[in-house]
XYZ file of C-alpha atoms in Angstrom:
210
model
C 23.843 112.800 41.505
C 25.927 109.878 39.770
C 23.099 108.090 40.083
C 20.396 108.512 37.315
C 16.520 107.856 37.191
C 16.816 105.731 34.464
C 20.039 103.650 35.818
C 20.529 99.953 36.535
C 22.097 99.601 39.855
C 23.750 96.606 40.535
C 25.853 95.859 44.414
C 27.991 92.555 44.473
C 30.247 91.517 47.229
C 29.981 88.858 50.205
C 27.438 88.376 52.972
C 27.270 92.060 54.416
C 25.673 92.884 50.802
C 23.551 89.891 50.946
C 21.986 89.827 54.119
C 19.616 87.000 53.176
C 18.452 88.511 50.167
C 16.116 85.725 48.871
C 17.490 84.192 45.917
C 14.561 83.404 43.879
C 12.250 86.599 44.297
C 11.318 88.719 41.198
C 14.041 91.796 40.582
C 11.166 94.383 42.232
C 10.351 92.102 45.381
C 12.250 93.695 48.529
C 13.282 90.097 49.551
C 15.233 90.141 46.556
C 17.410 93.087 48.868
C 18.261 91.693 51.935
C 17.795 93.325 55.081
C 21.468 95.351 55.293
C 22.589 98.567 53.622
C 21.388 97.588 49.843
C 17.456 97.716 51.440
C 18.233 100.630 53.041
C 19.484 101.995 49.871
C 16.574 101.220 47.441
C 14.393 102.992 49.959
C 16.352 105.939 49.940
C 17.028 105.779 46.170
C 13.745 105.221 45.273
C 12.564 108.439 47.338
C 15.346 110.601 46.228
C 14.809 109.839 42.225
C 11.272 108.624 41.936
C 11.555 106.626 38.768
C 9.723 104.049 38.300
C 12.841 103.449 35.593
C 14.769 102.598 38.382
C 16.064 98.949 39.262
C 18.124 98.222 42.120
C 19.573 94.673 42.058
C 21.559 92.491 44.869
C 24.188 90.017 44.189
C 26.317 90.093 47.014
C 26.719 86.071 48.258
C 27.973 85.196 51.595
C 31.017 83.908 51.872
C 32.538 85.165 48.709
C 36.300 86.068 48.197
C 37.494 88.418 45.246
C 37.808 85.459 43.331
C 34.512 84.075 43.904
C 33.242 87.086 42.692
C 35.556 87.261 39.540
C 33.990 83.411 39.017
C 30.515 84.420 38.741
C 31.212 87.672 36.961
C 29.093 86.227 33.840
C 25.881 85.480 35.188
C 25.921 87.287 37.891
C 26.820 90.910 37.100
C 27.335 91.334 32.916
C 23.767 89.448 32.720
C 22.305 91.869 34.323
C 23.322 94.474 32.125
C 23.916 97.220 34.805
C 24.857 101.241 34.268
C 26.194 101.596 38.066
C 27.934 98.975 39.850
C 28.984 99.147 43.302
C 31.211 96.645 45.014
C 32.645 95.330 48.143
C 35.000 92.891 48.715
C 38.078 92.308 50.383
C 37.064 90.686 54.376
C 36.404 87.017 53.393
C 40.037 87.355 51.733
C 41.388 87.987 54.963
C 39.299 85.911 56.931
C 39.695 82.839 55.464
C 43.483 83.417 56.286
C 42.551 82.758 59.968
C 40.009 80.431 60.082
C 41.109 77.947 56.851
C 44.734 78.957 56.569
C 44.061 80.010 52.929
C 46.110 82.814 52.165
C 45.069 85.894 49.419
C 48.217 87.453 48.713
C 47.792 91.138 48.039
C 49.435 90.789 44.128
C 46.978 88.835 43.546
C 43.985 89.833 44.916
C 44.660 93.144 43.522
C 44.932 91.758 40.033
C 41.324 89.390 40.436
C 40.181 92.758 41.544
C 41.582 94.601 38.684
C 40.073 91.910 36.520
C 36.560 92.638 37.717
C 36.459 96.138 36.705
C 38.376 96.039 33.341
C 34.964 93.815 32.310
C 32.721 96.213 33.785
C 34.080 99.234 32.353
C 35.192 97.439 28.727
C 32.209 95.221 28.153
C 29.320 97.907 29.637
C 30.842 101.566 30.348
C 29.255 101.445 33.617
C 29.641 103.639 36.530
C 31.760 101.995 38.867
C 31.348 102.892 43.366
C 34.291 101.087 44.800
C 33.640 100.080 48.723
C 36.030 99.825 51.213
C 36.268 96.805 53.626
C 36.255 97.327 57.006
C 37.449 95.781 60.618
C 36.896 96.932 63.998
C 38.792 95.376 67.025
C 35.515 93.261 68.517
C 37.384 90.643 69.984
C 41.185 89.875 70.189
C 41.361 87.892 67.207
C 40.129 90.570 65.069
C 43.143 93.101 65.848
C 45.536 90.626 64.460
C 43.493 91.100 61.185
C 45.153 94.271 60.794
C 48.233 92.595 58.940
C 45.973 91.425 56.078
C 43.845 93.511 55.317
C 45.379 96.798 55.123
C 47.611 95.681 52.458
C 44.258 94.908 50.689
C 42.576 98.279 51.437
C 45.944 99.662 50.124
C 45.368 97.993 46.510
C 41.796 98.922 46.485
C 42.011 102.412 46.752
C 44.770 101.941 43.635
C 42.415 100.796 41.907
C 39.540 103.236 42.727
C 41.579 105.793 41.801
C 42.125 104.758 38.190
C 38.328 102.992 38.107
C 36.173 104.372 40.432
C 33.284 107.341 40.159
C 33.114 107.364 43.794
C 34.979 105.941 46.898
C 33.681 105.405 50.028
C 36.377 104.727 52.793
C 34.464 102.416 54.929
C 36.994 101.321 57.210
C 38.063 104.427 57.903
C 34.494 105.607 58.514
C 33.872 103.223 61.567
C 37.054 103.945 62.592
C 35.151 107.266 63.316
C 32.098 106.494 64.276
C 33.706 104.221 67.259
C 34.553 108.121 68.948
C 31.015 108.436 69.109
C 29.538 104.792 69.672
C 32.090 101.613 70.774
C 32.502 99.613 68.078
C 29.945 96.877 69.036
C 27.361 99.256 67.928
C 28.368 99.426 64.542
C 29.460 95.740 63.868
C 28.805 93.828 67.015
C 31.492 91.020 65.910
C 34.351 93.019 64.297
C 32.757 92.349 60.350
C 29.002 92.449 59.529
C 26.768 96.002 60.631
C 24.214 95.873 63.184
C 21.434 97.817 62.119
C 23.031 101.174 63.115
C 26.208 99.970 60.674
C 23.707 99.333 58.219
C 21.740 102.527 58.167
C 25.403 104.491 58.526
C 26.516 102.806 55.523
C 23.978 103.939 53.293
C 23.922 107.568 54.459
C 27.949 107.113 53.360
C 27.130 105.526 50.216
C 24.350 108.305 49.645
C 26.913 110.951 50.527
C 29.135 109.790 47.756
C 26.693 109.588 44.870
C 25.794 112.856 45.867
């Protein structure tokens, strides 16, 4: 496994990482998790390694853009000091497009991006698990998506390729799973994962690290 007994885990991105992790709760408290794929996760870490060494950690805020996240790289993520960091970003760039007119052009969301993990693999060598946005046609305003965010997916597997231990191709993943399921079942408005979504997200992430 990339993942080690003794490692540091730390996710970051927007609110389908946070998942109304509770803010305030000690590092070990499961409300410090969420509810989404990053509880799932610490279950199934947990089980697989059984270290007590382990610490799983949550910092994904709803809401955030790339740049957000580049903002509260400091005490948010170098703090903490973590050996693995995995990361997804990218939607909230595209959304706010639609619903604020603010517009993330690719350039330079790729370079905020780039930013990001240059600090996490200068300042503490850590493993880095790059995450793919996703978007699945709920709705009609959600196909028109499409023009933003591929470019973005484009300059995120770039930069996986030159920073990442693992990649895990999220968007191309429902994409998939909506053969099986329609795409409701999976994320029932287009963005965040139903419970299903959750639960297939960390046997992806799993499958990765393995």
């Amino acid at each position: 496994m990339i993942i080690k007994p003794t490692d540091t885990i730390l996710f970051t991105g927007d609110s389908i990482t946070d998942r109304g992790r509770k803010r305030d709760a000690a590092l070990n408290d499961p409300l410090a998790l969420g509810v989404g794929y990053v509880r799932l996760l610490s279950e199934r870490i947990r089980t697989e390694l059984q270290s007590p060494e382990l610490t799983i950690i949550n910092c994904g805020m709803s809401g955030n853009r790339i740049y957000d996240i580049e903002d509260r790289i400091e005490s948010d993520l170098l703090a903490f000091k973590p050996t693995v960091v995995s990361i997804l970003a990218g939607i909230n760039d595209t959304w706010r497009r639609y619903d604020s007119n603010i517009i993330s052009e690719t350039g330079a969301f790729q370079a905020s991006y780039r930013r990001i993990l240059e600090r996490v693999r200068d300042e503490l060598g850590a493993r880095i698990i790059i995450l793919e946005p996703f978007l699945l046609p709920v709705g009609k305003d959600r196909r028109t998506w499409r023009e933003d965010i591929d470019p973005k997916i484009t300059a995120i597997r770039e930069l996986a390729a030159e920073f990442a231990v693992a990649y895990i191709p999220f968007d191309g993943i429902f994409a998939a799973a909506c053969c099986q399921s329609p795409a409701e079942h999976w994320l029932p408005d287009g963005v965040h994962p139903s419970p299903a979504g959750n639960a297939l997200m960390a046997d992806m992430w799993m499958a990765a690290v393995k």
